């Protein structure tokens, strides 16, 4: 498996993996990914099985301490000098799950954020995944203000 950051050429496959991993009410659209890739392609971590995209993680960098819903749509909020690496989506195609692939991508994002001198990483997740992210050092900060997809999201933070 190869891990690398993204370019605009990855747009279609990224949107297809997202659609396979999230319900339509929660999935980012192709247009949203086009904006994200314009501003922060280097904050996408992609995993390939040969030339097939099987999993990815992405998110902006910002000085805002908390992950806000508007960040999903407003890619221009990305601040390359920001303190916090946000993690928006963690996706693995169903057929490739439970092999540690998402974990490898999360570790790659953590390593890069450390190298880049960030304060840490912030994500939101559903209750059932709290234990999963805790394994990487993320700490639960309680229910977030997010109303994304009309479900309850918890905010978690890993501080270096
Ligand atoms: C959540 C998601 C990204 C996990 O992807 P993944 O590649 O399967 O993740 P991992 O393999 O790193 O870990 C998943 C589980 O498999 C386990 N696992 C890892 N390697 C394994 C192996 N070789 N054999 C058996 N289990 C293994 C992990 O320990 C973990 O178990 P846990 O949930 O009990 O902690 C994936 O299920 C997904 O895309 N879901 C839909 C989208 C979503 O909800 N994303 C999260 C938004 S917050």
PDB file of C-alpha atoms and ligand atoms in Angstrom:
ATOM      1  CA  UNK A   1       0.000   0.000   0.000  1.00  0.00           C
ATOM      2  CA  UNK A   2       1.294   3.432  -0.911  1.00  0.00           C
ATOM      3  CA  UNK A   3       0.444   6.645   0.980  1.00  0.00           C
ATOM      4  CA  UNK A   4       0.749  10.076  -0.616  1.00  0.00           C
ATOM      5  CA  UNK A   5      -0.899  13.489  -0.538  1.00  0.00           C
ATOM      6  CA  UNK A   6      -3.367  14.528  -3.269  1.00  0.00           C
ATOM      7  CA  UNK A   7      -3.538  16.585  -6.463  1.00  0.00           C
ATOM      8  CA  UNK A   8      -6.574  17.812  -8.412  1.00  0.00           C
ATOM      9  CA  UNK A   9      -6.178  14.694 -10.608  1.00  0.00           C
ATOM     10  CA  UNK A  10      -7.466  12.608  -7.663  1.00  0.00           C
ATOM     11  CA  UNK A  11     -10.813  14.460  -7.513  1.00  0.00           C
ATOM     12  CA  UNK A  12     -13.095  11.842  -9.101  1.00  0.00           C
ATOM     13  CA  UNK A  13     -11.762   8.889  -7.139  1.00  0.00           C
ATOM     14  CA  UNK A  14     -11.833  10.800  -3.832  1.00  0.00           C
ATOM     15  CA  UNK A  15     -15.496  11.737  -4.394  1.00  0.00           C
ATOM     16  CA  UNK A  16     -16.326   8.125  -5.303  1.00  0.00           C
ATOM     17  CA  UNK A  17     -14.691   6.686  -2.143  1.00  0.00           C
ATOM     18  CA  UNK A  18     -16.503   9.284  -0.001  1.00  0.00           C
ATOM     19  CA  UNK A  19     -19.855   8.339  -1.582  1.00  0.00           C
ATOM     20  CA  UNK A  20     -19.151   4.664  -0.852  1.00  0.00           C
ATOM     21  CA  UNK A  21     -18.352   5.392   2.825  1.00  0.00           C
ATOM     22  CA  UNK A  22     -20.907   7.981   4.013  1.00  0.00           C
ATOM     23  CA  UNK A  23     -24.675   8.382   3.665  1.00  0.00           C
ATOM     24  CA  UNK A  24     -25.627  11.103   1.156  1.00  0.00           C
ATOM     25  CA  UNK A  25     -26.613  13.489   3.991  1.00  0.00           C
ATOM     26  CA  UNK A  26     -23.067  13.351   5.390  1.00  0.00           C
ATOM     27  CA  UNK A  27     -20.896  12.830   2.298  1.00  0.00           C
ATOM     28  CA  UNK A  28     -18.971  15.785   0.892  1.00  0.00           C
ATOM     29  CA  UNK A  29     -19.820  16.395  -2.770  1.00  0.00           C
ATOM     30  CA  UNK A  30     -17.511  16.370  -5.778  1.00  0.00           C
ATOM     31  CA  UNK A  31     -17.774  20.180  -5.895  1.00  0.00           C
ATOM     32  CA  UNK A  32     -16.745  20.465  -2.231  1.00  0.00           C
ATOM     33  CA  UNK A  33     -13.738  18.226  -2.873  1.00  0.00           C
ATOM     34  CA  UNK A  34     -12.760  20.358  -5.879  1.00  0.00           C
ATOM     35  CA  UNK A  35     -12.633  23.384  -3.541  1.00  0.00           C
ATOM     36  CA  UNK A  36     -10.748  21.459  -0.865  1.00  0.00           C
ATOM     37  CA  UNK A  37      -8.144  20.220  -3.353  1.00  0.00           C
ATOM     38  CA  UNK A  38      -7.696  23.769  -4.635  1.00  0.00           C
ATOM     39  CA  UNK A  39      -6.753  25.002  -1.147  1.00  0.00           C
ATOM     40  CA  UNK A  40      -5.240  22.043   0.670  1.00  0.00           C
ATOM     41  CA  UNK A  41      -4.426  19.044  -1.542  1.00  0.00           C
ATOM     42  CA  UNK A  42      -1.327  18.521   0.620  1.00  0.00           C
ATOM     43  CA  UNK A  43      -3.606  17.923   3.635  1.00  0.00           C
ATOM     44  CA  UNK A  44      -5.174  14.858   2.059  1.00  0.00           C
ATOM     45  CA  UNK A  45      -3.552  11.528   2.903  1.00  0.00           C
ATOM     46  CA  UNK A  46      -4.454   8.922   0.276  1.00  0.00           C
ATOM     47  CA  UNK A  47      -3.836   5.176   0.361  1.00  0.00           C
ATOM     48  CA  UNK A  48      -3.543   3.129  -2.829  1.00  0.00           C
ATOM     49  CA  UNK A  49      -3.693  -0.589  -3.533  1.00  0.00           C
ATOM     50  CA  UNK A  50      -1.565  -0.466  -6.710  1.00  0.00           C
ATOM     51  CA  UNK A  51      -3.356   2.365  -8.573  1.00  0.00           C
ATOM     52  CA  UNK A  52      -6.728   2.029  -6.781  1.00  0.00           C
ATOM     53  CA  UNK A  53      -7.643   4.584  -4.108  1.00  0.00           C
ATOM     54  CA  UNK A  54      -8.930   2.582  -1.122  1.00  0.00           C
ATOM     55  CA  UNK A  55      -8.864   5.027   1.807  1.00  0.00           C
ATOM     56  CA  UNK A  56      -8.226   8.668   2.636  1.00  0.00           C
ATOM     57  CA  UNK A  57      -8.133  11.274   5.406  1.00  0.00           C
ATOM     58  CA  UNK A  58      -8.345  15.059   4.909  1.00  0.00           C
ATOM     59  CA  UNK A  59      -8.819  18.337   6.741  1.00  0.00           C
ATOM     60  CA  UNK A  60      -7.868  22.005   6.904  1.00  0.00           C
ATOM     61  CA  UNK A  61      -5.303  23.632   9.156  1.00  0.00           C
ATOM     62  CA  UNK A  62      -6.582  26.512  11.260  1.00  0.00           C
ATOM     63  CA  UNK A  63      -5.956  28.587  14.383  1.00  0.00           C
ATOM     64  CA  UNK A  64      -9.593  27.947  15.413  1.00  0.00           C
ATOM     65  CA  UNK A  65      -9.530  25.572  18.356  1.00  0.00           C
ATOM     66  CA  UNK A  66     -12.834  23.848  17.597  1.00  0.00           C
ATOM     67  CA  UNK A  67     -13.996  22.076  14.467  1.00  0.00           C
ATOM     68  CA  UNK A  68     -16.969  23.988  12.999  1.00  0.00           C
ATOM     69  CA  UNK A  69     -19.385  22.791  10.311  1.00  0.00           C
ATOM     70  CA  UNK A  70     -18.600  25.789   8.075  1.00  0.00           C
ATOM     71  CA  UNK A  71     -15.044  24.473   7.679  1.00  0.00           C
ATOM     72  CA  UNK A  72     -16.365  21.545   5.633  1.00  0.00           C
ATOM     73  CA  UNK A  73     -17.701  23.839   2.912  1.00  0.00           C
ATOM     74  CA  UNK A  74     -15.354  26.837   3.192  1.00  0.00           C
ATOM     75  CA  UNK A  75     -12.045  25.425   2.038  1.00  0.00           C
ATOM     76  CA  UNK A  76     -10.649  28.969   1.898  1.00  0.00           C
ATOM     77  CA  UNK A  77     -10.561  28.900   5.716  1.00  0.00           C
ATOM     78  CA  UNK A  78      -7.425  26.753   5.380  1.00  0.00           C
ATOM     79  CA  UNK A  79      -4.467  28.567   6.954  1.00  0.00           C
ATOM     80  CA  UNK A  80      -1.159  26.841   6.148  1.00  0.00           C
ATOM     81  CA  UNK A  81       0.399  28.457   9.236  1.00  0.00           C
ATOM     82  CA  UNK A  82      -2.438  27.414  11.569  1.00  0.00           C
ATOM     83  CA  UNK A  83      -2.034  25.629  14.894  1.00  0.00           C
ATOM     84  CA  UNK A  84      -4.502  22.768  14.534  1.00  0.00           C
ATOM     85  CA  UNK A  85      -4.821  20.064  11.879  1.00  0.00           C
ATOM     86  CA  UNK A  86      -8.527  19.279  11.556  1.00  0.00           C
ATOM     87  CA  UNK A  87      -9.562  15.798  10.418  1.00  0.00           C
ATOM     88  CA  UNK A  88     -12.816  15.902   8.412  1.00  0.00           C
ATOM     89  CA  UNK A  89     -13.184  12.529   6.812  1.00  0.00           C
ATOM     90  CA  UNK A  90     -11.753   9.138   7.574  1.00  0.00           C
ATOM     91  CA  UNK A  91     -12.837   6.703   4.869  1.00  0.00           C
ATOM     92  CA  UNK A  92     -11.915   3.164   3.905  1.00  0.00           C
ATOM     93  CA  UNK A  93     -13.762   1.298   1.140  1.00  0.00           C
ATOM     94  CA  UNK A  94     -15.922  -1.425   2.763  1.00  0.00           C
ATOM     95  CA  UNK A  95     -13.964  -4.311   1.203  1.00  0.00           C
ATOM     96  CA  UNK A  96     -10.692  -3.007   2.698  1.00  0.00           C
ATOM     97  CA  UNK A  97     -11.824  -2.351   6.267  1.00  0.00           C
ATOM     98  CA  UNK A  98     -10.320  -3.867   9.438  1.00  0.00           C
ATOM     99  CA  UNK A  99      -6.799  -4.160   8.062  1.00  0.00           C
ATOM    100  CA  UNK A 100      -5.466  -1.098   9.859  1.00  0.00           C
ATOM    101  CA  UNK A 101      -5.460   1.082   6.734  1.00  0.00           C
ATOM    102  CA  UNK A 102      -7.362   4.023   8.254  1.00  0.00           C
ATOM    103  CA  UNK A 103      -5.051   3.716  11.241  1.00  0.00           C
ATOM    104  CA  UNK A 104      -1.989   4.031   8.997  1.00  0.00           C
ATOM    105  CA  UNK A 105      -3.446   7.168   7.410  1.00  0.00           C
ATOM    106  CA  UNK A 106      -4.306   8.685  10.804  1.00  0.00           C
ATOM    107  CA  UNK A 107      -0.743   7.993  11.935  1.00  0.00           C
ATOM    108  CA  UNK A 108       0.591   9.614   8.745  1.00  0.00           C
ATOM    109  CA  UNK A 109      -1.538  12.725   9.388  1.00  0.00           C
ATOM    110  CA  UNK A 110      -0.325  12.821  13.006  1.00  0.00           C
ATOM    111  CA  UNK A 111       3.323  12.467  11.945  1.00  0.00           C
ATOM    112  CA  UNK A 112       3.032  15.222   9.334  1.00  0.00           C
ATOM    113  CA  UNK A 113       1.239  17.571  11.759  1.00  0.00           C
ATOM    114  CA  UNK A 114       4.054  17.004  14.240  1.00  0.00           C
ATOM    115  CA  UNK A 115       6.734  17.641  11.605  1.00  0.00           C
ATOM    116  CA  UNK A 116       4.902  20.819  10.586  1.00  0.00           C
ATOM    117  CA  UNK A 117       4.999  22.113  14.157  1.00  0.00           C
ATOM    118  CA  UNK A 118       1.234  22.091  14.825  1.00  0.00           C
ATOM    119  CA  UNK A 119      -0.224  22.029  18.335  1.00  0.00           C
ATOM    120  CA  UNK A 120      -2.175  18.893  17.505  1.00  0.00           C
ATOM    121  CA  UNK A 121      -5.167  17.471  15.643  1.00  0.00           C
ATOM    122  CA  UNK A 122      -8.932  17.788  16.144  1.00  0.00           C
ATOM    123  CA  UNK A 123     -11.721  15.593  14.783  1.00  0.00           C
ATOM    124  CA  UNK A 124     -15.385  14.908  15.347  1.00  0.00           C
ATOM    125  CA  UNK A 125     -16.849  11.426  15.365  1.00  0.00           C
ATOM    126  CA  UNK A 126     -19.887   9.395  16.259  1.00  0.00           C
ATOM    127  CA  UNK A 127     -20.052   7.809  19.708  1.00  0.00           C
ATOM    128  CA  UNK A 128     -19.290   4.325  18.369  1.00  0.00           C
ATOM    129  CA  UNK A 129     -15.835   5.464  17.155  1.00  0.00           C
ATOM    130  CA  UNK A 130     -14.671   7.212  20.375  1.00  0.00           C
ATOM    131  CA  UNK A 131     -12.694   4.136  21.462  1.00  0.00           C
ATOM    132  CA  UNK A 132     -11.099   3.844  18.020  1.00  0.00           C
ATOM    133  CA  UNK A 133      -9.622   7.362  17.969  1.00  0.00           C
ATOM    134  CA  UNK A 134      -8.646   7.151  21.655  1.00  0.00           C
ATOM    135  CA  UNK A 135      -6.124   4.481  20.613  1.00  0.00           C
ATOM    136  CA  UNK A 136      -4.189   7.150  18.687  1.00  0.00           C
ATOM    137  CA  UNK A 137      -4.170   9.573  21.650  1.00  0.00           C
ATOM    138  CA  UNK A 138      -7.287  11.602  20.847  1.00  0.00           C
ATOM    139  CA  UNK A 139      -9.154  12.766  23.973  1.00  0.00           C
ATOM    140  CA  UNK A 140     -12.946  13.124  24.033  1.00  0.00           C
ATOM    141  CA  UNK A 141     -14.043  16.731  24.679  1.00  0.00           C
ATOM    142  CA  UNK A 142     -17.758  15.948  24.680  1.00  0.00           C
ATOM    143  CA  UNK A 143     -20.601  16.617  22.265  1.00  0.00           C
ATOM    144  CA  UNK A 144     -19.645  19.178  19.620  1.00  0.00           C
ATOM    145  CA  UNK A 145     -21.792  22.008  18.265  1.00  0.00           C
ATOM    146  CA  UNK A 146     -21.911  20.213  14.895  1.00  0.00           C
ATOM    147  CA  UNK A 147     -25.296  19.462  13.366  1.00  0.00           C
ATOM    148  CA  UNK A 148     -23.715  17.883  10.293  1.00  0.00           C
ATOM    149  CA  UNK A 149     -26.066  15.274   8.796  1.00  0.00           C
ATOM    150  CA  UNK A 150     -28.368  15.706  11.821  1.00  0.00           C
ATOM    151  CA  UNK A 151     -26.443  13.286  14.001  1.00  0.00           C
ATOM    152  CA  UNK A 152     -24.609  13.711  17.325  1.00  0.00           C
ATOM    153  CA  UNK A 153     -20.847  14.311  16.935  1.00  0.00           C
ATOM    154  CA  UNK A 154     -18.218  14.230  19.667  1.00  0.00           C
ATOM    155  CA  UNK A 155     -15.099  16.390  19.391  1.00  0.00           C
ATOM    156  CA  UNK A 156     -11.752  14.722  20.074  1.00  0.00           C
ATOM    157  CA  UNK A 157      -8.313  16.347  20.336  1.00  0.00           C
ATOM    158  CA  UNK A 158      -4.769  15.010  20.216  1.00  0.00           C
ATOM    159  CA  UNK A 159      -2.373  17.588  21.706  1.00  0.00           C
ATOM    160  CA  UNK A 160       1.379  17.212  21.145  1.00  0.00           C
TER     161      UNK A 160
HETATM  162  C1  LIG B   1     -14.176   4.097  10.334  1.00  0.00           C
HETATM  163  C2  LIG B   1     -13.365   3.583   9.156  1.00  0.00           C
HETATM  164  C3  LIG B   1     -12.648   4.743   8.482  1.00  0.00           C
HETATM  165  C4  LIG B   1     -12.310   2.572   9.676  1.00  0.00           C
HETATM  166  O1  LIG B   1     -11.496   2.176   8.584  1.00  0.00           O
HETATM  167  P1  LIG B   1     -10.539   0.887   8.672  1.00  0.00           P
HETATM  168  O2  LIG B   1      -9.535   1.004   7.576  1.00  0.00           O
HETATM  169  O3  LIG B   1     -11.346  -0.344   8.751  1.00  0.00           O
HETATM  170  O4  LIG B   1      -9.844   1.154  10.089  1.00  0.00           O
HETATM  171  P2  LIG B   1      -8.807   0.231  10.843  1.00  0.00           P
HETATM  172  O5  LIG B   1      -8.575  -1.033  10.092  1.00  0.00           O
HETATM  173  O6  LIG B   1      -7.642   1.088  11.196  1.00  0.00           O
HETATM  174  O7  LIG B   1      -9.567  -0.071  12.202  1.00  0.00           O
HETATM  175  C5  LIG B   1     -10.892  -0.570  12.218  1.00  0.00           C
HETATM  176  C6  LIG B   1     -11.010  -1.706  13.197  1.00  0.00           C
HETATM  177  O8  LIG B   1     -10.337  -2.832  12.655  1.00  0.00           O
HETATM  178  C7  LIG B   1      -9.401  -3.322  13.595  1.00  0.00           C
HETATM  179  N1  LIG B   1      -8.288  -3.914  12.857  1.00  0.00           N
HETATM  180  C8  LIG B   1      -7.193  -3.274  12.342  1.00  0.00           C
HETATM  181  N2  LIG B   1      -6.391  -4.162  11.735  1.00  0.00           N
HETATM  182  C9  LIG B   1      -6.989  -5.385  11.872  1.00  0.00           C
HETATM  183  C10 LIG B   1      -6.656  -6.685  11.443  1.00  0.00           C
HETATM  184  N3  LIG B   1      -5.545  -6.925  10.740  1.00  0.00           N
HETATM  185  N4  LIG B   1      -7.532  -7.669  11.730  1.00  0.00           N
HETATM  186  C11 LIG B   1      -8.652  -7.458  12.431  1.00  0.00           C
HETATM  187  N5  LIG B   1      -9.032  -6.224  12.861  1.00  0.00           N
HETATM  188  C12 LIG B   1      -8.203  -5.222  12.583  1.00  0.00           C
HETATM  189  C13 LIG B   1      -9.015  -2.094  14.375  1.00  0.00           C
HETATM  190  O9  LIG B   1      -8.447  -2.417  15.630  1.00  0.00           O
HETATM  191  C14 LIG B   1     -10.336  -1.439  14.536  1.00  0.00           C
HETATM  192  O10 LIG B   1     -11.093  -2.091  15.535  1.00  0.00           O
HETATM  193  P3  LIG B   1     -11.921  -1.319  16.636  1.00  0.00           P
HETATM  194  O11 LIG B   1     -13.032  -0.588  15.911  1.00  0.00           O
HETATM  195  O12 LIG B   1     -12.415  -2.389  17.541  1.00  0.00           O
HETATM  196  O13 LIG B   1     -10.972  -0.357  17.291  1.00  0.00           O
HETATM  197  C15 LIG B   1     -14.246   2.839   8.113  1.00  0.00           C
HETATM  198  O14 LIG B   1     -15.008   1.844   8.786  1.00  0.00           O
HETATM  199  C16 LIG B   1     -15.178   3.746   7.351  1.00  0.00           C
HETATM  200  O15 LIG B   1     -14.804   4.304   6.313  1.00  0.00           O
HETATM  201  N6  LIG B   1     -16.442   3.916   7.849  1.00  0.00           N
HETATM  202  C17 LIG B   1     -17.432   4.750   7.208  1.00  0.00           C
HETATM  203  C18 LIG B   1     -17.095   6.202   7.302  1.00  0.00           C
HETATM  204  C19 LIG B   1     -16.966   6.673   8.736  1.00  0.00           C
HETATM  205  O16 LIG B   1     -17.833   6.470   9.568  1.00  0.00           O
HETATM  206  N7  LIG B   1     -15.827   7.339   9.018  1.00  0.00           N
HETATM  207  C20 LIG B   1     -15.524   7.872  10.313  1.00  0.00           C
HETATM  208  C21 LIG B   1     -16.074   9.252  10.457  1.00  0.00           C
HETATM  209  S1  LIG B   1     -15.779   9.881  12.090  1.00  0.00           S
END
